[in-house]
Amino acid sequence: MRITHVAAAAIFCALGFGGAANAAEVRLMTGPQAGFWVPLGGQLKDAWEKAVPDLKIQSLPGAGIANIRAIQEGKAEIGFGNTITTADAVAGTGEAPLDKKHDKICNVATLYPQYFQMVANADAGVNTLKEVKGKGFATQVKGNTGELIARHVLRVTGYTYNDVKASFTNSYTDSVEQMKDNRMHVFALGTGIPASSIMDLASARDIKLIDMAEIYEPMRKINPAYKLVTIPKGTYPKQDKDVQVIGYYTHVVAACSLPEDTVYKMTAAVLGAKDAMSTIYKEITKLTPEIMAQDIGVKFHPGAAKWYKEKGIAVK
């Protein structure tokens, strides 16, 4: 038994950890099923385990807000986040549960833009945001950034969940099935484009994307980090014009307590995994150190900052 303890301690010290139950294991929070974060997490898991000797990544399902809370509470060490909610959480300026400072969160790398999309069944009579009133409205459970944005969109439109027939699901797949069965009429989610879940829905039913340009300024009053982004025509079947929606960014966050050398190697491995990740989401082909180092209002982990400095990029 003594030999086992010594061996475990050796692995522990090699990784630079001090005090965790399992030195060689880092818990990675990903996202809901049928989203991009689960397969992207798989690619990063492979890259990180190759980059850091003895490191083992345990992938766990999650969501934007839930991931930040998990790291803050010591239930995970690294994960995907959304810039809008991470910045709110770190500052403690968001809506509950982001109204308390999350001071154990450090930024690692920005990856790609996200698109908050609202898709309606073509025969649902929903062509504008105002027309969602009284309709079946599928979104994610609380703890997911998509659900928070859905709430914001309804709010600036003059509605709450009481004005729609809301369904909160843990997976995009469940929401799509509700749409296919016509139990729901509108599906709201934040992800990349084209979203596989929307493509799945479009294979069974005609759909319409709802434009959000009219609510951009009111949305910015809620959170200045919201962007107005464009889903180009032809992204989805029978989409014959550009559609403007609310946007933000996906990034990688880590516990500030993770060892500097470990995060340094993991940051380098993110760029090294660009080709593999771009097979899942083409937007990642554009990834550069400069994009990764974008200032989102969250301090960088010292290990990440060291890597960016070597690339000639000064970060905070």
Short mmCIF file of C-alpha atoms in Angstrom, two decimals:
data_model
loop_
_atom_site.label_atom_id
_atom_site.label_comp_id
_atom_site.label_asym_id
_atom_site.label_seq_id
_atom_site.Cartn_x
_atom_site.Cartn_y
_atom_site.Cartn_z
CA MET A 1 0.00 0.00 0.00
CA ARG A 2 2.91 2.31 0.80
CA ILE A 3 4.29 1.85 -2.72
CA THR A 4 0.91 2.79 -4.20
CA HIS A 5 0.81 6.02 -2.20
CA VAL A 6 4.34 6.97 -3.23
CA ALA A 7 3.59 6.27 -6.88
CA ALA A 8 0.44 8.37 -6.73
CA ALA A 9 2.36 11.19 -5.09
CA ALA A 10 4.98 11.07 -7.83
CA ILE A 11 2.34 11.50 -10.52
CA PHE A 12 0.79 14.25 -8.45
CA CYS A 13 4.04 16.22 -8.19
CA ALA A 14 4.86 15.71 -11.85
CA LEU A 15 1.66 17.47 -12.79
CA GLY A 16 2.26 20.25 -10.31
CA PHE A 17 -0.91 19.66 -8.30
CA GLY A 18 -0.97 19.86 -4.55
CA GLY A 19 -3.92 18.57 -2.57
CA ALA A 20 -6.35 17.02 -5.07
CA ALA A 21 -7.73 13.52 -4.59
CA ASN A 22 -6.46 12.37 -7.98
CA ALA A 23 -3.38 14.18 -9.24
CA ALA A 24 -3.55 12.78 -12.75
CA GLU A 25 -7.19 13.59 -13.46
CA VAL A 26 -8.67 16.89 -14.60
CA ARG A 27 -12.43 17.20 -14.96
CA LEU A 28 -13.57 18.87 -18.20
CA MET A 29 -17.07 20.36 -18.38
CA THR A 30 -18.49 20.20 -21.91
CA GLY A 31 -22.08 20.84 -23.01
CA PRO A 32 -25.50 19.38 -23.82
CA GLN A 33 -25.91 16.43 -26.15
CA ALA A 34 -26.17 17.30 -29.87
CA GLY A 35 -24.20 20.51 -29.35
CA PHE A 36 -20.63 21.25 -30.50
CA TRP A 37 -19.03 21.24 -27.05
CA VAL A 38 -19.23 17.47 -26.49
CA PRO A 39 -17.26 16.46 -29.63
CA LEU A 40 -14.93 19.47 -29.29
CA GLY A 41 -14.26 18.35 -25.74
CA GLY A 42 -13.29 14.95 -27.10
CA GLN A 43 -10.75 16.51 -29.45
CA LEU A 44 -9.27 18.69 -26.70
CA LYS A 45 -9.14 15.71 -24.33
CA ASP A 46 -6.97 13.85 -26.84
CA ALA A 47 -4.75 16.88 -27.46
CA TRP A 48 -4.27 17.69 -23.78
CA GLU A 49 -3.50 14.13 -22.75
CA LYS A 50 -0.78 14.03 -25.43
CA ALA A 51 0.60 17.44 -24.43
CA VAL A 52 0.82 16.84 -20.67
CA PRO A 53 2.45 13.57 -19.53
CA ASP A 54 0.29 11.50 -17.13
CA LEU A 55 -2.68 13.86 -17.47
CA LYS A 56 -6.08 12.17 -17.70
CA ILE A 57 -9.16 14.16 -18.70
CA GLN A 58 -12.60 13.14 -17.46
CA SER A 59 -15.27 14.68 -19.71
CA LEU A 60 -18.54 15.65 -18.07
CA PRO A 61 -21.77 17.04 -19.59
CA GLY A 62 -22.49 20.64 -18.72
CA ALA A 63 -23.63 24.04 -19.97
CA GLY A 64 -22.25 27.56 -20.05
CA ILE A 65 -23.34 28.76 -16.61
CA ALA A 66 -23.19 25.33 -14.99
CA ASN A 67 -19.57 24.92 -16.11
CA ILE A 68 -18.49 28.18 -14.49
CA ARG A 69 -20.22 27.25 -11.25
CA ALA A 70 -18.64 23.78 -11.28
CA ILE A 71 -15.14 25.23 -11.52
CA GLN A 72 -15.87 27.85 -8.86
CA GLU A 73 -17.18 25.15 -6.51
CA GLY A 74 -14.22 22.82 -7.08
CA LYS A 75 -16.28 20.23 -8.98
CA ALA A 76 -14.24 20.66 -12.18
CA GLU A 77 -10.95 22.19 -13.27
CA ILE A 78 -11.51 23.22 -16.88
CA GLY A 79 -14.42 23.69 -19.25
CA PHE A 80 -16.13 25.55 -22.04
CA GLY A 81 -17.80 28.85 -21.28
CA ASN A 82 -19.63 31.67 -23.00
CA THR A 83 -17.99 35.07 -22.82
CA ILE A 84 -21.13 36.95 -21.82
CA THR A 85 -21.94 34.83 -18.78
CA THR A 86 -18.35 34.19 -17.72
CA ALA A 87 -17.62 37.92 -17.56
CA ASP A 88 -20.81 38.47 -15.55
CA ALA A 89 -19.90 35.65 -13.17
CA VAL A 90 -16.35 36.86 -12.55
CA ALA A 91 -17.55 40.41 -11.92
CA GLY A 92 -20.58 39.26 -9.94
CA THR A 93 -22.79 41.58 -11.96
CA GLY A 94 -25.12 39.09 -13.63
CA GLU A 95 -28.48 37.65 -12.72
CA ALA A 96 -28.64 34.88 -10.12
CA PRO A 97 -26.61 32.69 -9.84
CA LEU A 98 -24.08 35.06 -11.45
CA ASP A 99 -24.69 37.86 -8.96
CA LYS A 100 -21.84 36.69 -6.72
CA LYS A 101 -18.20 37.00 -7.74
CA HIS A 102 -16.72 33.81 -9.16
CA ASP A 103 -13.10 34.51 -8.26
CA LYS A 104 -11.57 31.13 -9.09
CA ILE A 105 -12.12 31.38 -12.85
CA CYS A 106 -9.34 32.23 -15.31
CA ASN A 107 -9.53 32.60 -19.08
CA VAL A 108 -7.52 30.29 -21.32
CA ALA A 109 -8.57 30.82 -24.95
CA THR A 110 -11.38 32.21 -27.09
CA LEU A 111 -12.39 29.71 -29.78
CA TYR A 112 -15.24 30.84 -32.04
CA PRO A 113 -18.43 32.94 -32.25
CA GLN A 114 -21.75 31.58 -31.01
CA TYR A 115 -25.16 32.34 -32.53
CA PHE A 116 -28.34 32.52 -30.45
CA GLN A 117 -30.86 31.05 -32.85
CA MET A 118 -34.64 30.89 -32.71
CA VAL A 119 -36.18 28.58 -35.25
CA ALA A 120 -39.91 28.10 -35.82
CA ASN A 121 -41.84 25.45 -37.66
CA ALA A 122 -42.85 27.09 -40.93
CA ASP A 123 -46.54 26.42 -40.34
CA ALA A 124 -46.53 27.80 -36.77
CA GLY A 125 -47.41 31.36 -37.77
CA VAL A 126 -44.27 32.77 -36.18
CA ASN A 127 -42.39 35.22 -38.39
CA THR A 128 -41.33 37.79 -35.78
CA LEU A 129 -40.40 37.74 -32.10
CA LYS A 130 -43.75 39.27 -31.14
CA GLU A 131 -45.53 36.27 -32.64
CA VAL A 132 -44.04 33.77 -30.17
CA LYS A 133 -46.74 34.70 -27.65
CA GLY A 134 -48.89 31.69 -26.78
CA LYS A 135 -46.68 29.29 -28.75
CA GLY A 136 -44.82 26.22 -27.55
CA PHE A 137 -41.32 27.48 -26.76
CA ALA A 138 -38.48 24.98 -26.30
CA THR A 139 -35.22 26.01 -24.66
CA GLN A 140 -32.67 24.62 -22.23
CA VAL A 141 -32.82 24.16 -18.48
CA LYS A 142 -31.54 26.86 -16.15
CA GLY A 143 -27.78 26.72 -15.84
CA ASN A 144 -27.46 26.96 -19.61
CA THR A 145 -26.46 30.22 -21.28
CA GLY A 146 -29.02 29.59 -24.00
CA GLU A 147 -31.83 29.64 -21.44
CA LEU A 148 -30.58 32.92 -19.97
CA ILE A 149 -30.46 34.55 -23.41
CA ALA A 150 -33.94 33.19 -24.19
CA ARG A 151 -35.17 34.93 -21.05
CA HIS A 152 -33.49 38.17 -22.12
CA VAL A 153 -34.98 37.97 -25.62
CA LEU A 154 -38.46 37.43 -24.23
CA ARG A 155 -37.96 40.29 -21.76
CA VAL A 156 -36.99 42.90 -24.36
CA THR A 157 -39.88 41.69 -26.53
CA GLY A 158 -42.23 42.41 -23.63
CA TYR A 159 -42.81 38.82 -22.54
CA THR A 160 -41.89 36.31 -19.83
CA TYR A 161 -42.11 32.53 -19.82
CA ASN A 162 -45.70 32.98 -18.63
CA ASP A 163 -46.56 34.33 -22.09
CA VAL A 164 -45.38 31.18 -23.89
CA LYS A 165 -45.81 27.46 -23.35
CA ALA A 166 -42.24 26.83 -22.24
CA SER A 167 -40.43 23.50 -22.26
CA PHE A 168 -36.99 23.24 -20.62
CA THR A 169 -34.90 20.26 -21.75
CA ASN A 170 -31.43 18.92 -21.03
CA SER A 171 -30.66 18.14 -24.66
CA TYR A 172 -31.19 19.72 -28.05
CA THR A 173 -32.30 16.31 -29.29
CA ASP A 174 -35.32 16.35 -26.97
CA SER A 175 -36.30 19.84 -28.14
CA VAL A 176 -36.05 18.78 -31.78
CA GLU A 177 -38.33 15.80 -31.14
CA GLN A 178 -40.87 18.14 -29.53
CA MET A 179 -40.71 20.37 -32.61
CA LYS A 180 -41.07 17.44 -35.01
CA ASP A 181 -44.17 16.27 -33.13
CA ASN A 182 -45.56 19.83 -33.14
CA ARG A 183 -45.69 19.84 -29.34
CA MET A 184 -43.42 22.89 -29.56
CA HIS A 185 -43.47 25.61 -32.22
CA VAL A 186 -40.26 27.56 -31.49
CA PHE A 187 -36.82 26.23 -30.54
CA ALA A 188 -34.24 28.60 -29.00
CA LEU A 189 -30.59 27.65 -28.58
CA GLY A 190 -27.11 29.14 -28.57
CA THR A 191 -24.54 27.27 -30.64
CA GLY A 192 -22.52 27.41 -33.85
CA ILE A 193 -23.80 27.34 -37.42
CA PRO A 194 -25.08 25.27 -39.01
CA ALA A 195 -26.44 23.65 -35.85
CA SER A 196 -26.80 19.90 -36.30
CA SER A 197 -29.99 19.96 -34.24
CA ILE A 198 -31.60 22.53 -36.55
CA MET A 199 -30.44 20.57 -39.59
CA ASP A 200 -32.09 17.50 -38.06
CA LEU A 201 -35.32 19.43 -37.61
CA ALA A 202 -35.12 20.82 -41.15
CA SER A 203 -34.84 17.27 -42.50
CA ALA A 204 -38.31 16.55 -41.14
CA ARG A 205 -40.13 19.89 -41.34
CA ASP A 206 -39.92 23.23 -43.11
CA ILE A 207 -38.49 25.85 -40.77
CA LYS A 208 -38.03 29.61 -40.42
CA LEU A 209 -35.28 31.50 -38.61
CA ILE A 210 -36.43 34.52 -36.60
CA ASP A 211 -34.47 37.75 -37.14
CA MET A 212 -33.38 39.64 -34.00
CA ALA A 213 -31.94 42.89 -35.37
CA GLU A 214 -34.79 44.90 -33.82
CA ILE A 215 -33.85 43.88 -30.27
CA TYR A 216 -30.07 44.32 -30.51
CA GLU A 217 -29.88 47.69 -28.73
CA PRO A 218 -32.25 46.65 -25.89
CA MET A 219 -30.21 43.45 -25.49
CA ARG A 220 -27.00 45.48 -25.20
CA LYS A 221 -28.55 47.40 -22.33
CA ILE A 222 -28.87 44.09 -20.48
CA ASN A 223 -25.33 42.98 -21.36
CA PRO A 224 -22.94 45.18 -23.41
CA ALA A 225 -21.05 42.06 -24.52
CA TYR A 226 -23.91 40.95 -26.78
CA LYS A 227 -23.04 41.20 -30.49
CA LEU A 228 -25.19 41.32 -33.62
CA VAL A 229 -24.06 38.53 -35.94
CA THR A 230 -25.31 37.22 -39.27
CA ILE A 231 -26.38 33.73 -40.27
CA PRO A 232 -25.67 33.81 -44.03
CA LYS A 233 -28.41 32.78 -46.42
CA GLY A 234 -28.19 29.14 -47.40
CA THR A 235 -26.89 28.07 -44.00
CA TYR A 236 -30.09 26.05 -43.54
CA PRO A 237 -32.45 24.48 -46.09
CA LYS A 238 -34.75 27.01 -47.79
CA GLN A 239 -33.09 29.94 -45.95
CA ASP A 240 -33.16 32.47 -48.79
CA LYS A 241 -31.84 35.54 -46.96
CA ASP A 242 -29.35 36.57 -44.29
CA VAL A 243 -30.73 36.52 -40.75
CA GLN A 244 -29.30 38.66 -37.95
CA VAL A 245 -29.20 37.19 -34.45
CA ILE A 246 -27.61 37.80 -31.07
CA GLY A 247 -24.01 36.60 -30.78
CA TYR A 248 -21.20 36.02 -28.30
CA TYR A 249 -18.12 33.75 -28.08
CA THR A 250 -17.21 30.29 -26.83
CA HIS A 251 -13.99 30.12 -24.84
CA VAL A 252 -12.05 27.75 -22.60
CA VAL A 253 -11.79 28.55 -18.90
CA ALA A 254 -9.81 26.93 -16.11
CA ALA A 255 -9.48 27.01 -12.37
CA CYS A 256 -6.89 29.68 -11.55
CA SER A 257 -5.31 27.12 -9.19
CA LEU A 258 -4.29 24.77 -12.00
CA PRO A 259 -0.48 24.66 -12.31
CA GLU A 260 1.04 27.24 -14.64
CA ASP A 261 3.09 24.74 -16.63
CA THR A 262 0.09 22.47 -17.14
CA VAL A 263 -2.09 25.28 -18.50
CA TYR A 264 0.81 26.59 -20.61
CA LYS A 265 1.01 23.22 -22.38
CA MET A 266 -2.77 22.95 -22.64
CA THR A 267 -3.01 26.41 -24.25
CA ALA A 268 -0.43 25.47 -26.87
CA ALA A 269 -2.34 22.24 -27.49
CA VAL A 270 -5.56 24.16 -28.20
CA LEU A 271 -3.98 25.72 -31.29
CA GLY A 272 -2.37 22.39 -32.14
CA ALA A 273 -5.83 20.80 -32.19
CA LYS A 274 -7.21 23.36 -34.64
CA ASP A 275 -7.37 20.99 -37.62
CA ALA A 276 -9.03 18.24 -35.59
CA MET A 277 -11.57 20.64 -34.07
CA SER A 278 -12.36 22.22 -37.44
CA THR A 279 -13.68 18.87 -38.66
CA ILE A 280 -16.43 19.38 -36.08
CA TYR A 281 -16.93 23.12 -36.59
CA LYS A 282 -15.44 24.80 -39.69
CA GLU A 283 -15.28 28.24 -38.06
CA ILE A 284 -12.32 26.97 -36.02
CA THR A 285 -10.18 26.92 -39.19
CA LYS A 286 -9.83 30.68 -38.56
CA LEU A 287 -8.33 30.18 -35.09
CA THR A 288 -5.11 32.12 -34.42
CA PRO A 289 -3.20 33.08 -31.26
CA GLU A 290 -4.66 36.57 -31.66
CA ILE A 291 -8.24 35.25 -31.64
CA MET A 292 -7.46 33.00 -28.68
CA ALA A 293 -6.05 35.98 -26.76
CA GLN A 294 -9.07 38.29 -27.16
CA ASP A 295 -9.78 40.40 -24.09
CA ILE A 296 -13.21 39.37 -22.80
CA GLY A 297 -12.94 41.02 -19.40
CA VAL A 298 -11.74 37.89 -17.59
CA LYS A 299 -8.12 37.61 -16.41
CA PHE A 300 -5.96 35.05 -18.15
CA HIS A 301 -4.48 32.09 -16.36
CA PRO A 302 -0.73 32.72 -15.83
CA GLY A 303 0.08 29.63 -17.90
CA ALA A 304 -1.98 30.88 -20.83
CA ALA A 305 -0.55 34.40 -20.46
CA LYS A 306 2.98 32.97 -20.65
CA TRP A 307 2.19 31.19 -23.92
CA TYR A 308 0.64 34.32 -25.47
CA LYS A 309 3.64 36.41 -24.38
CA GLU A 310 5.92 34.02 -26.25
CA LYS A 311 3.74 34.66 -29.32
CA GLY A 312 4.24 38.42 -28.93
CA ILE A 313 0.77 39.06 -27.49
CA ALA A 314 0.41 40.90 -24.20
CA VAL A 315 -2.66 39.88 -22.19
CA LYS A 316 -4.04 40.81 -18.79
#
